[in-house]
Amino acid sequence: MESGLRNLHFVLIPWLGMSHTIPMIDIGRLLAERGVTVTVVMTRDGAAPLSPTIAQIASSGLPIRFATLPLPSVEVGLPEGCETGDSLPSMDLMPNLYRGSKFLRQPLEELLREQTIAPSCIICGARYPWTPEVARELGIPCFIFQGFGSFALLCMHNLYCYRPHERASSPTEPFVVPGLPFHFEIARQQLPLQFQLLPRFTEICNEVREGELAMDGVLVNSVDELEPGYAERLAAASGKKVYTIGPVSLCYKSGRLDMANRGKKLSVDASRCLDWLDSMKPRSVIYVSFGSFSSFAPAQLMELGYGLLASNRPFIWVINGLERFPGAVNQWLQEKLEKEGDSKCLLIRGWAPQVMILSHPAVGGFLTHCGWNSTLESASAGVPMATWPLFSEQFLNEKLILDVLGIGVAVGVKTSMQQMRQSPEEGARISREEVAKAVERLMDGGQEGEERRRRAKEFGEKARKAMMEGGSSYENVTRLIELVATKAKE
Ligand SMILES: O=c1ccn([C@@H]2O[C@H](COP(=O)(O)OP(=O)(O)O[C@H]3O[C@H](CO)[C@@H](O)[C@H](O)[C@H]3O)[C@@H](O)[C@H]2O)c(=O)[nH]1
């Protein structure tokens, strides 16, 4: 197979958002490292913030290329240059982004036709239900990468099949998630959008689901050892091939600073960040981040800040979207945290080198919103978590972290934020005392804390092994390449 590998051409088209594009670029890297040709397709404004990552990969000599397609943002009612979910000023514009994404079909078809190495398969992101049709016209398979873990995908598949959420009398009434090996109750409003029964999203959600059902297989950024049995259950329940090929962030092997180029341009000097971490005791630092686009109302942000200060431990706090906040909040952060908190706090306004930070031995815990990438990156670095889910499938990930894996403590969030950003007027739902208590439990040196750390460390080791030759994820990539090679010969 070896010599023919360059002629296998994987075309990757991530869904429009950082949390989808970053792991898909990692997937591209993993495939290219195995010798196949890879093209990653993005929109122009979606690709722009990722220029450091793209430049680094372009100079690596790997057979991976990047292509951009035009998205008519203004024509579909989006602000100029707004081509990703994370850059939307409001979630209400999600249908516009989805409409705009349909205009990518024709230029994608043209791009695929003009390739010198004919495409052998498409790997598409979460919301392109038309890609299986495009692939079929070319006689090649189409795989989906939704960005969620196997446990969440299984829960969602079972909800689609048995629809218990439709029988709940209100968004807050708990019901049982069917088809799991344990009893798990959740309420509608703690689930992703497609289960919230919101009329304005029904048509989109139905289209997206139809697309999912038409795919030839599912790629999951996960590792069997972390979600034992769930990928198999998903494959059995959905009748689709499921390939767990992660943690894809572990594709960065060549040193800690190399990892700093993953994602957007950094808002902190990576070496300064490492120096700061190097000056801290092992496992003493809490890393606090809520993903690539979520943000709190000023009242909640400040309450969180007071809670972190009250914990009296060193922390790195990543805050995005601060430009939307009144100047007084920035001033408060500067005075309360950077001056008074002094050397105890490293505040990062914007984008942090998350994977690099999590892999540093000084980090002992991660206060996270349980986005799947963050969850997996933390577990694969052997770092236990304090869970503060906000929306989407994050409550499902929280369940996995707390009750299946036993590597986290709950901050105690009951209700979803509904929107990706809290409205500026909203108050604090989680008090400083609750924050401090969760951090205290997370970082605690007692038996319970030690046991959590031991388990997390064990997952980290298993994850690394899974990505090495002979490991489960490595072999799943092999199987995927072999399947595509066989189809290409047919
Ligand atoms: O300053 C930052 C902020 C984020 N990241 C990276 O960005 C990604 C963030 O992804 P994730 O943790 O999954 O959070 P979200 O950005 O909120 O992700 C959205 O998409 C995910 C994948 O579909 C879902 O699991 C989440 O619920 C959804 O909110 C991760 O790889 C992080 O390492 C950085 O490197 N630096």
XYZ file of C-alpha atoms and ligand atoms in Angstrom:
526
model
C 0.000 0.000 0.000
C 2.906 2.320 0.947
C 3.878 3.663 -2.516
C 0.277 4.304 -3.561
C -0.526 6.299 -0.411
C 0.234 9.714 -1.941
C -2.468 8.979 -4.500
C -5.030 8.630 -1.758
C -6.491 12.055 -1.278
C -8.493 12.921 1.858
C -10.506 16.144 1.592
C -11.445 17.612 4.975
C -14.086 20.298 5.321
C -14.486 21.299 8.975
C -17.687 22.918 10.237
C -17.317 26.690 10.574
C -15.824 27.242 14.006
C -12.534 27.021 15.885
C -13.518 24.029 18.015
C -14.248 22.047 14.834
C -11.451 23.330 12.622
C -8.618 22.892 15.145
C -9.135 19.145 15.728
C -9.792 18.610 12.025
C -6.471 20.199 11.127
C -4.945 17.801 13.663
C -6.702 14.931 11.868
C -5.256 16.226 8.597
C -1.804 16.188 10.165
C -2.233 12.640 11.460
C -3.329 11.421 8.030
C -0.562 13.308 6.205
C 2.005 11.851 8.613
C 0.876 8.444 7.420
C 1.691 9.445 3.838
C -1.694 10.205 2.279
C -2.443 13.502 0.540
C -4.683 15.855 2.510
C -6.551 19.025 1.588
C -8.227 21.034 4.357
C -10.982 23.272 3.019
C -12.031 26.388 4.906
C -13.601 29.763 4.229
C -11.300 32.747 3.824
C -12.303 34.461 7.064
C -12.457 31.144 8.893
C -8.858 30.409 7.902
C -7.445 33.877 8.698
C -7.190 33.509 12.510
C -5.477 30.149 12.044
C -2.606 31.531 9.991
C 0.106 30.585 12.588
C -1.068 26.950 12.560
C -1.346 26.867 8.777
C 2.108 28.429 8.342
C 3.681 25.909 10.711
C 2.134 22.943 8.908
C 2.907 24.365 5.469
C 6.600 24.533 6.406
C 6.602 20.968 7.753
C 6.867 19.304 4.338
C 3.853 17.103 5.055
C 1.550 16.376 2.084
C -1.160 18.652 3.428
C -2.613 21.690 1.668
C -5.139 24.315 2.596
C -7.821 25.684 0.282
C -10.414 28.400 0.848
C -13.929 28.790 -0.513
C -16.048 31.945 -0.672
C -18.958 32.226 1.766
C -21.447 34.974 0.895
C -21.775 36.260 4.472
C -23.432 39.606 3.743
C -25.899 38.079 1.265
C -27.208 35.704 3.951
C -27.496 38.448 6.561
C -24.234 37.923 8.447
C -21.915 40.782 9.370
C -19.064 41.257 6.883
C -16.286 38.731 7.510
C -18.356 36.732 9.964
C -17.996 33.171 8.718
C -17.710 31.047 11.854
C -20.005 30.158 14.738
C -17.590 31.659 17.267
C -17.549 35.039 15.511
C -21.357 35.388 15.463
C -22.540 38.313 17.593
C -25.592 36.264 18.563
C -26.797 32.695 18.375
C -29.874 34.008 16.516
C -27.615 34.273 13.460
C -26.828 30.545 13.443
C -29.538 29.841 10.798
C -27.927 32.508 8.578
C -24.531 30.839 8.922
C -26.107 27.507 8.089
C -27.779 29.029 5.011
C -24.456 30.537 3.973
C -22.701 27.183 4.355
C -24.929 25.717 1.632
C -23.316 28.117 -0.824
C -20.043 26.259 -0.298
C -21.343 23.262 -2.205
C -20.779 24.490 -5.743
C -17.258 25.885 -5.202
C -16.370 22.701 -3.326
C -17.548 20.594 -6.252
C -15.423 22.699 -8.605
C -12.413 22.416 -6.292
C -12.799 18.642 -6.111
C -13.024 18.352 -9.906
C -9.867 20.345 -10.522
C -7.596 18.357 -8.174
C -4.599 16.718 -9.852
C -4.830 13.855 -7.368
C -8.478 12.801 -7.541
C -10.203 12.922 -4.118
C -10.579 9.496 -2.502
C -12.911 10.504 0.318
C -14.498 13.466 2.075
C -14.404 14.006 5.824
C -16.959 16.680 6.611
C -17.859 18.666 9.673
C -21.061 18.571 11.682
C -23.503 20.564 9.569
C -22.970 19.810 5.894
C -25.832 17.404 5.129
C -25.208 17.767 1.374
C -21.675 16.333 1.374
C -22.682 12.623 1.077
C -24.418 13.531 -2.204
C -21.288 15.301 -3.470
C -19.177 12.289 -2.511
C -21.587 9.850 -4.144
C -21.412 11.759 -7.424
C -17.657 11.227 -7.334
C -18.031 7.593 -6.263
C -16.104 8.120 -3.021
C -17.041 7.625 0.661
C -18.036 10.430 3.017
C -17.299 10.413 6.746
C -18.590 12.818 9.362
C -16.636 14.444 12.174
C -19.097 16.027 14.624
C -16.573 17.064 17.239
C -18.317 15.243 20.119
C -17.172 12.201 22.090
C -18.566 8.649 21.738
C -20.593 8.834 24.965
C -22.334 12.062 23.935
C -22.903 10.781 20.396
C -24.454 7.589 21.754
C -26.738 9.531 24.116
C -27.802 11.750 21.213
C -28.375 8.819 18.875
C -30.588 7.133 21.478
C -32.521 10.339 22.073
C -33.179 10.620 18.334
C -34.418 7.027 18.276
C -36.600 6.964 21.410
C -37.433 10.676 21.800
C -37.977 10.811 25.597
C -37.276 14.567 25.490
C -40.489 15.083 23.523
C -42.526 13.502 26.326
C -41.043 15.684 29.094
C -43.663 18.232 30.130
C -41.169 21.096 30.465
C -37.562 21.956 29.572
C -36.552 21.295 33.175
C -38.343 17.960 33.787
C -35.756 15.186 34.034
C -36.073 11.990 31.985
C -33.926 8.925 31.505
C -31.480 8.711 28.586
C -32.289 5.312 27.059
C -29.839 2.607 25.980
C -27.052 3.302 28.485
C -25.486 0.735 30.822
C -26.414 2.904 33.835
C -29.275 5.130 34.969
C -28.821 8.683 33.730
C -31.413 11.440 34.020
C -31.181 14.746 32.234
C -33.510 17.613 31.339
C -34.192 18.912 27.845
C -32.583 22.263 28.497
C -29.283 20.542 29.362
C -29.093 19.026 25.886
C -27.835 20.313 22.531
C -30.055 22.534 20.437
C -31.561 19.744 18.369
C -33.331 18.348 21.450
C -34.746 21.630 22.730
C -37.789 21.579 20.422
C -37.263 25.150 19.246
C -39.419 25.697 16.145
C -36.968 28.123 14.519
C -34.279 25.438 14.414
C -36.464 22.418 13.521
C -35.882 22.460 9.785
C -32.112 22.858 10.127
C -31.902 20.121 12.760
C -33.911 17.720 10.576
C -31.698 18.386 7.562
C -28.542 17.918 9.607
C -29.831 14.635 11.025
C -30.744 13.347 7.555
C -27.212 14.160 6.455
C -25.778 12.254 9.433
C -27.785 9.187 8.489
C -26.450 9.320 4.923
C -22.775 9.222 5.981
C -20.580 6.172 5.387
C -18.960 6.365 8.799
C -18.203 8.468 11.852
C -14.827 9.795 12.974
C -14.566 10.514 16.684
C -11.842 12.476 18.431
C -11.662 10.067 21.323
C -9.901 7.022 22.573
C -11.608 3.718 23.407
C -9.745 3.486 26.716
C -11.326 6.774 27.859
C -14.887 5.974 26.825
C -14.913 2.197 27.251
C -17.488 0.445 25.113
C -19.254 3.608 23.950
C -17.877 3.717 20.399
C -18.874 0.044 19.985
C -22.348 0.759 21.308
C -22.644 3.721 18.962
C -21.585 1.577 15.994
C -24.085 -1.140 16.929
C -26.943 1.296 17.513
C -26.340 3.419 14.406
C -25.204 0.647 12.049
C -22.245 2.830 11.013
C -18.525 2.313 11.179
C -17.113 4.384 14.041
C -13.411 5.259 14.086
C -12.003 6.628 17.339
C -8.767 8.283 16.278
C -7.807 10.600 19.128
C -6.820 12.405 21.190
C -5.832 14.239 18.030
C -4.141 17.051 19.999
C -1.392 14.531 20.781
C -0.203 14.877 17.184
C 2.086 17.616 18.565
C 5.142 15.687 19.618
C 8.084 17.944 19.033
C 8.285 19.961 22.228
C 6.158 22.248 24.288
C 6.550 25.476 22.312
C 5.508 23.722 19.112
C 2.085 23.146 20.694
C 1.665 26.872 21.198
C 0.937 27.298 17.509
C -2.231 25.232 17.668
C -5.221 27.452 16.963
C -5.403 31.236 16.837
C -2.621 33.754 17.265
C -1.703 33.751 20.969
C -2.667 36.591 23.297
C 0.263 35.780 25.568
C 3.910 35.184 24.891
C 4.304 31.384 25.028
C 7.785 31.557 26.610
C 6.524 33.948 29.292
C 3.712 31.552 30.007
C 6.169 28.646 30.329
C 8.448 30.704 32.599
C 5.480 31.520 34.821
C 4.494 27.838 34.977
C 8.104 26.772 35.575
C 8.170 29.028 38.647
C 5.215 27.178 40.216
C 5.218 24.002 42.308
C 4.164 20.757 40.579
C 0.376 20.327 40.316
C -0.292 23.588 42.159
C -1.856 25.667 39.337
C -5.521 25.768 38.282
C -6.147 26.430 34.620
C -9.478 28.194 33.957
C -10.988 28.429 30.486
C -14.428 28.163 28.928
C -13.611 27.277 25.350
C -13.250 29.192 22.139
C -16.259 31.528 22.329
C -18.394 31.299 25.498
C -18.447 34.273 27.805
C -20.081 35.304 31.031
C -21.940 38.407 32.099
C -19.729 40.861 34.052
C -21.417 39.898 37.347
C -20.600 36.198 36.857
C -17.110 36.941 35.646
C -16.332 38.956 38.767
C -17.901 36.358 41.053
C -15.698 33.716 39.440
C -12.659 35.967 39.917
C -13.436 36.429 43.635
C -13.889 32.668 43.990
C -10.520 31.980 42.385
C -8.813 34.544 44.626
C -10.515 33.038 47.678
C -9.086 29.611 46.786
C -5.678 31.150 47.438
C -3.967 29.073 44.765
C -2.104 30.146 41.636
C -4.221 30.178 38.497
C -4.185 30.914 34.787
C -7.482 32.434 33.690
C -8.337 32.747 30.009
C -11.051 35.272 29.209
C -12.311 35.784 25.704
C -14.671 38.429 24.382
C -13.525 41.064 26.887
C -13.908 43.728 24.201
C -17.683 43.321 24.626
C -17.388 44.236 28.303
C -17.573 47.691 29.861
C -14.197 49.282 30.654
C -14.952 48.968 34.376
C -14.668 45.176 34.180
C -11.263 45.389 32.554
C -10.170 47.846 35.212
C -11.471 45.531 37.930
C -9.531 42.626 36.449
C -6.400 44.689 36.323
C -6.669 45.994 39.865
C -8.139 42.999 41.641
C -6.319 40.192 39.877
C -3.222 41.453 38.166
C -2.122 43.882 40.906
C -3.522 42.367 44.098
C -3.447 38.766 42.831
C 0.104 39.576 41.803
C 2.240 36.582 40.899
C -0.602 34.212 41.792
C -2.593 34.974 38.665
C -1.751 34.888 34.992
C -4.609 36.476 33.104
C -4.839 35.767 29.383
C -7.202 38.077 27.517
C -8.019 36.194 24.336
C -6.329 33.039 23.083
C -4.159 30.787 25.279
C -1.835 27.917 24.335
C -4.193 25.478 26.056
C -2.605 22.165 25.136
C 0.826 23.480 26.082
C -0.454 24.734 29.446
C -2.323 21.528 30.289
C 0.745 19.429 29.564
C 2.895 21.409 32.006
C 3.620 19.560 35.290
C 2.706 22.647 37.350
C -0.963 22.339 36.315
C -2.997 20.371 38.844
C -6.578 21.041 37.763
C -8.729 22.511 35.002
C -11.894 24.517 35.659
C -13.717 23.850 32.384
C -17.053 24.231 30.613
C -16.675 20.590 29.475
C -16.414 21.305 25.745
C -15.333 18.003 24.251
C -11.923 19.196 23.066
C -11.094 20.640 26.473
C -12.345 17.521 28.238
C -10.200 15.257 26.110
C -7.152 17.532 26.209
C -7.342 17.619 30.013
C -7.805 13.860 30.372
C -4.983 13.137 27.954
C -2.694 15.415 29.942
C -3.722 13.541 33.101
C -5.321 16.663 34.616
C -8.538 16.299 36.701
C -11.359 18.796 36.132
C -13.870 20.996 37.951
C -16.952 20.939 35.736
C -19.029 23.998 34.850
C -21.091 23.011 31.785
C -22.778 25.841 29.901
C -24.750 24.469 26.933
C -24.676 22.072 23.958
C -23.551 18.522 24.867
C -21.460 19.783 27.803
C -23.797 18.311 30.458
C -23.314 14.896 28.815
C -19.543 15.339 28.958
C -19.856 16.374 32.598
C -21.630 13.081 33.349
C -18.780 11.182 31.696
C -16.111 13.109 33.630
C -17.803 12.775 37.011
C -19.576 9.446 37.053
C -18.042 7.280 34.328
C -14.395 8.292 34.628
C -14.317 9.699 38.150
C -11.828 12.426 37.257
C -13.770 15.532 38.192
C -15.716 17.518 40.760
C -18.878 19.462 39.947
C -19.113 23.193 40.481
C -22.853 22.532 40.719
C -24.455 23.942 37.576
C -28.029 22.796 37.059
C -29.315 24.941 34.227
C -27.935 25.546 30.793
C -26.926 29.025 29.635
C -29.058 28.481 26.497
C -27.064 31.094 24.629
C -23.343 30.829 23.951
C -22.877 34.109 25.783
C -24.638 35.311 28.898
C -26.462 38.584 28.417
C -24.586 41.503 30.028
C -27.478 42.166 32.421
C -27.581 38.651 33.820
C -26.458 38.102 37.397
C -24.153 35.450 38.805
C -25.620 31.940 38.928
C -22.608 30.426 40.631
C -21.360 32.149 43.773
C -17.736 32.801 44.737
C -18.190 30.331 47.615
C -19.246 27.592 45.187
C -16.236 28.318 42.970
C -13.812 28.269 45.895
C -15.347 25.051 47.259
C -15.045 23.237 43.914
C -11.440 24.388 43.468
C -10.650 23.326 47.022
C -12.013 19.819 46.379
C -10.284 19.585 43.012
C -6.856 20.566 44.312
C -7.219 18.839 47.653
C -4.349 16.592 48.669
C -6.576 14.131 50.569
C -7.349 10.564 49.586
C -10.287 11.447 47.303
C -8.220 14.031 45.422
C -5.252 11.674 45.128
C -7.466 8.936 43.730
C -8.879 11.345 41.108
C -5.380 12.414 40.136
C -4.225 8.812 39.892
C -7.117 7.938 37.569
C -6.544 11.036 35.421
C -2.841 10.210 35.123
C -3.700 6.678 34.095
C -5.981 8.002 31.316
C -3.192 10.291 30.162
C -0.850 7.332 29.794
C -3.462 5.221 28.010
C -4.211 8.091 25.624
C -0.557 8.476 24.698
C -0.218 4.737 24.094
C -3.352 4.720 21.940
C -1.752 7.229 19.557
C 1.490 5.280 19.221
C 2.088 2.595 16.601
C 0.045 -0.457 17.614
C -2.244 1.654 19.867
C -6.033 1.632 19.372
C -6.354 5.078 17.768
C -3.278 4.580 15.583
C -4.717 1.305 14.309
C -8.100 2.901 13.679
C -6.410 5.468 11.417
C -4.781 2.523 9.608
C -8.185 0.876 9.179
C -9.676 4.091 7.847
C -6.882 4.511 5.291
C -7.192 0.865 4.253
C -10.930 1.185 3.748
C -10.504 4.277 1.591
C -7.717 2.540 -0.369
C -9.960 -0.481 -1.012
C -12.843 1.745 -2.160
C -10.470 3.656 -4.440
C -9.575 0.412 -6.212
C -13.211 -0.647 -6.733
O -7.742 30.213 24.565
C -8.005 29.149 24.027
C -9.327 28.658 23.944
C -9.536 27.451 23.328
N -8.499 26.754 22.801
C -8.752 25.480 22.100
O -10.023 25.557 21.466
C -10.732 24.347 21.602
C -12.024 24.615 22.336
O -12.881 23.534 22.156
P -13.907 23.011 23.269
O -13.224 22.781 24.525
O -14.590 21.811 22.691
O -14.881 24.212 23.527
P -15.837 25.108 22.564
O -15.020 26.022 21.800
O -16.883 25.687 23.441
O -16.506 23.969 21.623
C -17.759 23.824 20.979
O -17.557 22.687 20.125
C -17.193 21.484 20.811
C -16.893 20.418 19.780
O -17.988 20.154 18.975
C -18.301 21.073 21.767
O -17.904 19.936 22.498
C -18.608 22.225 22.711
O -19.698 21.891 23.552
C -18.918 23.496 21.915
O -19.169 24.590 22.782
C -9.805 23.404 22.355
O -9.103 22.594 21.433
C -8.817 24.316 23.067
O -7.543 23.741 23.253
C -7.209 27.215 22.889
O -6.256 26.575 22.424
N -6.998 28.405 23.509
